[in-house]
Amino acid sequence: MVRTMDYPEHRVLSGVQPSGTLHLGNYFGAIEQHLALQEQYPGECFYFIADYHALTSLKDAEALRANVQDVAVTYLALGLDPEKALLFRQSDVPEVTELTWLLSCVTGMGLLERGTSYKDKVARGLKSNVGLFTYPVLMAADILVYGSSFVPVGKDQVQHIEFAQDMATHFNTTYCPDAPVLRRPEWKLSKTPYVPGLDGQKMSKSYGNTIPIFETGKKLKKTVGRIETDSTPLGDPLDPETCRVFALLKLFCDDDALAELETWYRAGAREGEKFGYGHAKLLLGEKIASRFAEAQAKREHLLAHPEEVEVHLRAAAERARKIARGTVDACLAACGLR
Ligand code: ADP
Ligand code: TRP
């Protein structure tokens, strides 16, 4: 007997790859939105650390363990509230791999061959493997197994959500057209889809142009100092439209502060004193440090108490796993394996 699933009206889901230190691009492009959604949909936000996905490219067990811990600590420090949102390890819900197989069997090769992310990764020199190729099937399973209604992601992930929509439809039409088991998800783009890096390209760990969220002190000053600027002499007017420091400062300013900053730029002066890129960089460093100061303290506490992090990860996985089991059982029944 095929069961129709009883999913809530809204369920938010997103995954974060544990592939390195999280940076301002990740914060403004993804994490900030994830945290805001927990206020909008308390109890229905599912965020997981995509450690199975990381295996497609990361082969160093110690580094993987450290990265997973780093993502968990970062989210909790920045304000993920375990009462409102689930944060768990993907691999603590092995049901996703079970669903991955079921989806693989209704997914045409042609669909995956259209995948731009696989081609991009191989073009960038990543060694190809079957996991890298079938990555979108695992990602669809992540989404469909919880009956997610929408998935906040960056632009680069939209094709993967479209694939998940197709796979849900293929599965339902193949096995259970009258009582669809899998829900088609929608994507939701973040309001800051593009944070520039030190060199003006998209901030990304693959380009080595990032500002880590939790960088502080001299290191932060040095990193901010590396933002590329032109050679306008101190005191001459600066163009906020083209300045990379300004583009980052914008992320930390409300409308009034931004208008004031723009005046300083266009005048090359602040309160009667000359104003130049050096001052703008100093200001940016201060804004980063103060925005994340509270989270920084929480992070230090969590780093010293990994058992607290573990408690949250396990409790969340337990809840997620129950839901995943229900979906997979319904899918197994639909395919004739029960
Ligand atoms: P990276 O490019 O550093 O490898 P990921 O691809 O792991 O980052 O991105 C994780 C999340 O952060 C995604 O949702 C992505 O869209 C978002 N993100 C990453 N870099 C940026 C950026 N520079 N601007 C906006 N969002 C970003
Ligand atoms: N592929 C996503 C990324 O690289 C991470 C991810 C894995 C994901 N599974 C997901 C995102 C499911 C959203 C939904 O950023």
Coordinates of C-alpha atoms and ligand atoms in Angstrom, one line a residue:
M1 CA 0.0 0.0 0.0
V2 CA 1.4 3.4 -1.0
R3 CA 1.1 6.1 1.7
T4 CA 0.6 9.7 0.9
M5 CA 3.0 11.7 3.0
D6 CA 1.9 14.1 5.6
Y7 CA 4.3 17.0 5.1
P8 CA 3.9 20.3 6.9
E9 CA 2.9 23.3 4.7
H10 CA 6.4 24.8 4.9
R11 CA 9.6 23.0 5.5
V12 CA 12.9 24.7 4.8
L13 CA 16.0 22.7 4.1
S14 CA 19.6 23.5 3.1
G15 CA 23.0 21.8 3.2
V16 CA 26.4 23.3 3.8
Q17 CA 29.5 21.6 2.5
P18 CA 32.2 21.2 5.1
S19 CA 35.0 22.1 2.7
G20 CA 36.9 24.8 4.5
T21 CA 36.7 27.9 6.7
L22 CA 33.5 29.8 6.2
H23 CA 33.8 33.3 5.0
L24 CA 31.8 36.5 4.5
G25 CA 30.5 35.3 1.2
N26 CA 29.0 32.3 3.0
Y27 CA 27.7 34.5 5.8
F28 CA 25.9 37.1 3.7
G29 CA 25.1 34.7 0.8
A30 CA 23.7 31.9 2.9
I31 CA 24.1 31.7 6.7
E32 CA 22.3 35.0 7.4
Q33 CA 19.3 33.9 5.5
H34 CA 19.3 30.5 7.1
L35 CA 19.2 32.2 10.5
A36 CA 16.4 34.6 9.6
L37 CA 14.3 31.7 8.3
Q38 CA 14.4 30.0 11.7
E39 CA 12.4 33.0 13.1
Q40 CA 9.9 32.7 10.2
Y41 CA 9.5 28.9 10.3
P42 CA 10.5 27.8 13.8
G43 CA 10.7 24.1 14.1
E44 CA 10.6 23.6 10.4
C45 CA 14.2 24.6 9.4
F46 CA 16.4 21.7 8.5
Y47 CA 20.1 22.5 8.0
F48 CA 22.7 19.8 7.6
I49 CA 26.4 19.5 7.1
A50 CA 26.9 17.8 3.8
D51 CA 29.7 15.4 4.8
Y52 CA 28.7 12.6 2.3
H53 CA 28.9 15.2 -0.4
A54 CA 32.3 16.4 0.8
L55 CA 33.7 12.9 0.2
T56 CA 33.4 13.6 -3.6
S57 CA 36.4 15.9 -3.3
L58 CA 38.0 15.7 0.1
K59 CA 40.0 12.6 0.9
D60 CA 41.6 13.6 4.2
A61 CA 39.7 12.1 7.1
E62 CA 41.1 14.4 9.7
A63 CA 40.5 17.5 7.7
L64 CA 36.9 16.4 7.0
R65 CA 36.3 15.8 10.7
A66 CA 37.7 19.3 11.5
N67 CA 35.6 21.0 8.8
V68 CA 32.4 19.3 10.0
Q69 CA 33.1 20.5 13.5
D70 CA 33.9 24.0 12.2
V71 CA 30.6 24.3 10.3
A72 CA 28.7 23.2 13.4
V73 CA 30.4 25.5 15.7
T74 CA 30.1 28.4 13.3
Y75 CA 26.3 28.0 12.9
L76 CA 25.7 27.6 16.6
A77 CA 28.0 30.6 17.4
L78 CA 26.2 32.8 14.9
G79 CA 22.9 32.1 16.4
L80 CA 21.4 28.9 15.1
D81 CA 18.8 28.1 17.8
P82 CA 18.4 24.3 18.3
E83 CA 14.9 25.0 19.5
K84 CA 13.9 26.5 16.2
A85 CA 16.2 24.8 13.6
L86 CA 17.7 21.4 13.2
L87 CA 21.5 21.2 12.6
F88 CA 22.8 17.8 11.9
R89 CA 25.4 15.8 10.0
Q90 CA 24.1 14.4 6.7
S91 CA 25.8 11.0 7.4
D92 CA 23.8 10.7 10.6
V93 CA 20.8 10.1 8.4
P94 CA 21.9 7.1 6.2
E95 CA 18.4 7.0 4.8
V96 CA 19.5 9.6 2.3
T97 CA 21.8 7.1 0.7
E98 CA 19.0 4.6 0.5
L99 CA 16.7 7.1 -1.3
T100 CA 19.7 8.1 -3.5
W101 CA 19.6 4.6 -5.0
L102 CA 15.9 4.6 -5.5
L103 CA 16.2 8.0 -7.3
S104 CA 19.1 6.8 -9.3
C105 CA 16.9 4.2 -10.9
V106 CA 14.4 6.7 -12.2
T107 CA 17.0 9.3 -13.3
G108 CA 18.1 9.3 -16.9
M109 CA 21.8 9.6 -17.7
G110 CA 21.0 12.5 -19.9
L111 CA 19.7 14.5 -16.9
L112 CA 23.0 14.2 -15.0
E113 CA 25.0 14.8 -18.2
R114 CA 23.4 18.2 -18.4
G115 CA 24.8 19.1 -14.9
T116 CA 27.0 22.2 -15.1
S117 CA 28.5 21.8 -11.6
Y118 CA 30.1 18.4 -12.5
K119 CA 31.6 19.9 -15.7
D120 CA 32.9 23.0 -13.9
K121 CA 34.5 20.9 -11.1
V122 CA 36.3 18.7 -13.6
A123 CA 37.3 21.7 -15.7
R124 CA 38.8 23.2 -12.5
G125 CA 41.0 20.1 -12.2
L126 CA 39.0 18.0 -9.6
K127 CA 39.5 14.3 -10.3
S128 CA 36.3 12.9 -11.6
N129 CA 34.6 10.0 -9.8
V130 CA 31.2 8.4 -9.9
G131 CA 30.2 10.2 -6.7
L132 CA 31.0 13.6 -8.2
F133 CA 28.9 12.7 -11.2
T134 CA 25.9 11.5 -9.2
Y135 CA 26.3 14.3 -6.6
P136 CA 22.9 15.8 -7.7
V137 CA 21.1 12.5 -7.0
L138 CA 22.4 12.6 -3.4
M139 CA 21.4 16.2 -3.2
A140 CA 17.9 15.5 -4.4
A141 CA 17.6 12.7 -1.8
D142 CA 18.6 15.2 0.9
I143 CA 15.8 17.5 -0.2
L144 CA 13.1 15.0 -0.9
V145 CA 13.6 12.8 2.1
Y146 CA 12.3 15.5 4.4
G147 CA 9.5 16.6 2.1
S148 CA 11.1 20.0 2.0
S149 CA 9.0 22.8 0.5
F150 CA 11.8 25.2 -0.2
V151 CA 15.5 25.3 -0.3
P152 CA 17.5 28.5 0.2
V153 CA 20.6 28.3 -2.0
G154 CA 23.0 30.3 -4.1
K155 CA 22.5 30.7 -7.9
D156 CA 25.1 28.0 -8.6
Q157 CA 22.8 25.4 -6.9
V158 CA 19.6 26.2 -8.7
Q159 CA 20.1 23.5 -11.4
H160 CA 20.4 21.0 -8.6
I161 CA 17.0 21.9 -7.3
E162 CA 15.5 21.7 -10.7
F163 CA 17.0 18.2 -10.9
A164 CA 15.4 17.3 -7.6
Q165 CA 12.1 18.6 -8.9
D166 CA 12.5 16.3 -12.0
M167 CA 13.5 13.3 -9.9
A168 CA 10.5 13.8 -7.6
T169 CA 8.2 13.9 -10.6
H170 CA 9.8 10.9 -12.3
F171 CA 9.5 8.8 -9.1
N172 CA 5.9 9.8 -8.5
T173 CA 4.8 9.2 -12.1
T174 CA 6.6 5.9 -12.3
Y175 CA 5.4 4.4 -9.1
C176 CA 2.6 6.3 -7.4
P177 CA 0.9 8.8 -9.8
D178 CA -2.3 8.7 -7.8
A179 CA -0.8 9.2 -4.4
P180 CA 2.5 11.0 -4.9
V181 CA 5.0 10.3 -2.2
L182 CA 7.7 12.9 -3.0
R183 CA 7.1 16.6 -2.8
R184 CA 8.5 18.9 -5.5
P185 CA 10.7 21.6 -3.8
E186 CA 11.2 25.2 -4.8
W187 CA 14.4 27.2 -4.5
K188 CA 14.8 30.5 -2.8
L189 CA 17.7 32.8 -3.7
S190 CA 19.4 34.8 -1.0
K191 CA 19.0 38.6 -1.0
T192 CA 22.8 38.9 -1.2
P193 CA 23.7 36.4 -4.0
Y194 CA 27.1 38.0 -4.7
V195 CA 29.8 39.0 -2.2
P196 CA 33.0 40.1 -3.9
G197 CA 36.3 38.8 -2.6
L198 CA 39.6 40.7 -2.0
D199 CA 40.3 40.8 -5.7
G200 CA 36.8 41.7 -6.8
Q201 CA 35.9 38.2 -8.1
K202 CA 33.2 36.3 -6.2
M203 CA 34.5 35.6 -2.8
S204 CA 35.3 31.8 -2.7
K205 CA 37.7 29.5 -1.0
S206 CA 38.6 28.2 -4.4
Y207 CA 40.0 31.6 -5.4
G208 CA 41.9 32.3 -2.2
N209 CA 40.3 35.7 -1.9
T210 CA 38.2 35.3 1.3
I211 CA 37.8 37.1 4.5
P212 CA 37.0 34.4 7.1
I213 CA 34.0 35.2 9.4
F214 CA 36.0 34.7 12.5
E215 CA 39.3 36.3 11.6
T216 CA 40.4 38.9 14.2
G217 CA 43.2 41.2 15.3
K218 CA 46.3 41.6 13.2
K219 CA 45.3 38.8 10.8
L220 CA 42.0 40.5 10.0
K221 CA 43.8 43.8 9.5
K222 CA 46.3 42.1 7.1
T223 CA 43.5 40.4 5.2
V224 CA 41.5 43.5 4.8
G225 CA 44.7 45.3 3.8
R226 CA 45.0 43.0 0.8
I227 CA 41.7 44.2 -0.8
E228 CA 42.8 45.6 -4.1
T229 CA 42.3 49.3 -4.7
D230 CA 43.6 51.8 -7.3
S231 CA 46.2 54.5 -6.6
T232 CA 44.0 57.5 -6.0
P233 CA 46.0 59.8 -3.7
L234 CA 44.7 60.4 -0.2
G235 CA 42.2 63.2 -0.1
D236 CA 41.0 62.9 -3.7
P237 CA 37.4 61.9 -4.4
L238 CA 36.8 58.1 -4.5
D239 CA 34.2 56.3 -6.5
P240 CA 32.0 54.1 -4.3
E241 CA 30.6 52.4 -7.3
T242 CA 33.8 50.7 -8.2
C243 CA 35.5 50.4 -4.8
R244 CA 35.8 46.8 -3.5
V245 CA 36.2 48.0 0.1
F246 CA 32.9 50.0 -0.3
A247 CA 31.2 46.9 -1.7
L248 CA 32.0 45.0 1.5
L249 CA 31.3 47.9 3.8
K250 CA 27.8 48.1 2.3
L251 CA 27.0 44.7 3.8
F252 CA 27.5 46.1 7.3
C253 CA 25.7 49.5 6.9
D254 CA 22.1 50.6 7.2
D255 CA 20.8 53.2 4.8
D256 CA 21.9 56.2 6.9
A257 CA 25.4 54.9 7.5
L258 CA 25.7 54.1 3.8
A259 CA 24.7 57.6 2.7
E260 CA 27.2 59.1 5.2
L261 CA 30.0 56.8 3.9
E262 CA 29.2 57.7 0.3
T263 CA 29.6 61.4 1.2
W264 CA 33.1 60.7 2.6
Y265 CA 34.0 58.8 -0.5
R266 CA 32.8 61.4 -2.9
A267 CA 34.5 64.2 -0.9
G268 CA 37.7 62.3 -0.1
A269 CA 37.2 63.8 3.3
R270 CA 35.5 63.0 6.7
E271 CA 34.8 65.7 9.2
G272 CA 37.4 68.1 7.7
E273 CA 40.2 65.4 7.5
K274 CA 41.3 63.6 4.4
F275 CA 39.7 60.3 3.8
G276 CA 41.2 57.5 1.7
Y277 CA 41.2 53.7 1.1
G278 CA 43.3 53.2 4.3
H279 CA 40.5 54.7 6.4
A280 CA 37.8 52.7 4.6
K281 CA 39.8 49.5 5.2
L282 CA 40.2 50.4 8.9
L283 CA 36.5 51.0 9.2
L284 CA 35.7 47.7 7.5
G285 CA 38.0 45.8 9.9
E286 CA 36.2 47.4 12.8
K287 CA 32.8 46.6 11.4
I288 CA 33.7 42.9 10.9
A289 CA 35.1 42.6 14.4
S290 CA 32.1 44.2 16.1
R291 CA 29.5 42.4 14.0
F292 CA 30.9 39.0 15.0
A293 CA 32.3 39.8 18.5
E294 CA 29.4 38.2 20.3
A295 CA 29.5 35.1 18.0
Q296 CA 33.3 35.0 18.5
A297 CA 32.8 34.6 22.3
K298 CA 30.2 31.9 21.8
R299 CA 32.5 30.2 19.3
E300 CA 35.3 30.1 21.8
H301 CA 33.0 28.6 24.4
L302 CA 31.8 25.9 21.9
L303 CA 35.4 25.1 20.8
A304 CA 36.2 24.4 24.5
H305 CA 33.0 22.3 24.9
P306 CA 32.7 20.1 21.8
E307 CA 30.3 17.8 23.8
E308 CA 27.7 20.6 23.7
V309 CA 27.9 20.7 20.0
E310 CA 27.6 17.0 19.7
V311 CA 24.4 16.9 21.8
H312 CA 22.7 19.3 19.4
L313 CA 23.9 17.5 16.3
R314 CA 22.7 14.1 17.6
A315 CA 19.3 15.3 18.9
A316 CA 18.6 17.0 15.5
A317 CA 19.7 13.9 13.6
E318 CA 17.4 11.8 15.6
R319 CA 14.4 13.9 14.7
A320 CA 15.5 14.2 11.0
R321 CA 16.1 10.5 10.8
K322 CA 12.5 9.6 11.9
I323 CA 11.1 11.8 9.1
A324 CA 13.6 10.4 6.6
R325 CA 12.7 6.8 7.5
G326 CA 9.0 7.5 7.0
T327 CA 9.7 8.8 3.5
V328 CA 12.0 6.0 2.5
D329 CA 9.6 3.4 3.8
A330 CA 6.8 4.9 1.7
C331 CA 9.1 5.0 -1.4
L332 CA 10.2 1.3 -0.8
A333 CA 6.5 0.4 -0.7
A334 CA 5.8 2.3 -3.8
C335 CA 8.6 0.6 -5.7
G336 CA 7.6 -2.9 -4.7
L337 CA 10.4 -3.5 -2.2
R338 CA 7.9 -3.9 0.7
Ligands
ADP1 P1 32.9 28.6 -1.9 O1 32.6 29.3 -3.2 O2 33.7 29.3 -0.9 O3 33.3 27.1 -2.1 P2 30.4 27.3 -1.3 O4 30.2 27.0 -2.8 O5 30.6 26.2 -0.4 O6 31.5 28.5 -1.1 O7 29.1 28.1 -0.8 C1 28.3 27.8 0.3 C2 27.1 28.8 0.3 O8 27.6 30.2 0.4 C3 26.3 28.7 -1.0 O9 24.9 28.9 -0.7 C4 26.8 29.9 -1.8 O10 25.8 30.4 -2.7 C5 27.1 30.9 -0.7 N1 28.2 31.8 -1.2 C6 29.5 31.4 -1.3 N2 30.3 32.4 -1.7 C7 29.5 33.4 -1.9 C8 29.6 34.8 -2.4 N3 30.8 35.3 -2.7 N4 28.6 35.6 -2.5 C9 27.4 35.1 -2.1 N5 27.1 33.9 -1.7 C10 28.1 33.0 -1.6
TRP2 N1 25.6 21.3 -3.0 C1 25.4 22.3 -2.0 C2 26.6 23.3 -2.0 O1 27.6 22.9 -2.5 C3 25.3 21.6 -0.6 C4 24.1 20.7 -0.5 C5 24.1 19.4 -0.4 C6 22.8 21.2 -0.5 N2 22.9 18.9 -0.3 C7 22.0 20.0 -0.3 C8 22.2 22.4 -0.5 C9 20.6 20.0 -0.3 C10 20.8 22.5 -0.5 C11 20.0 21.3 -0.4 O2 26.5 24.4 -1.6

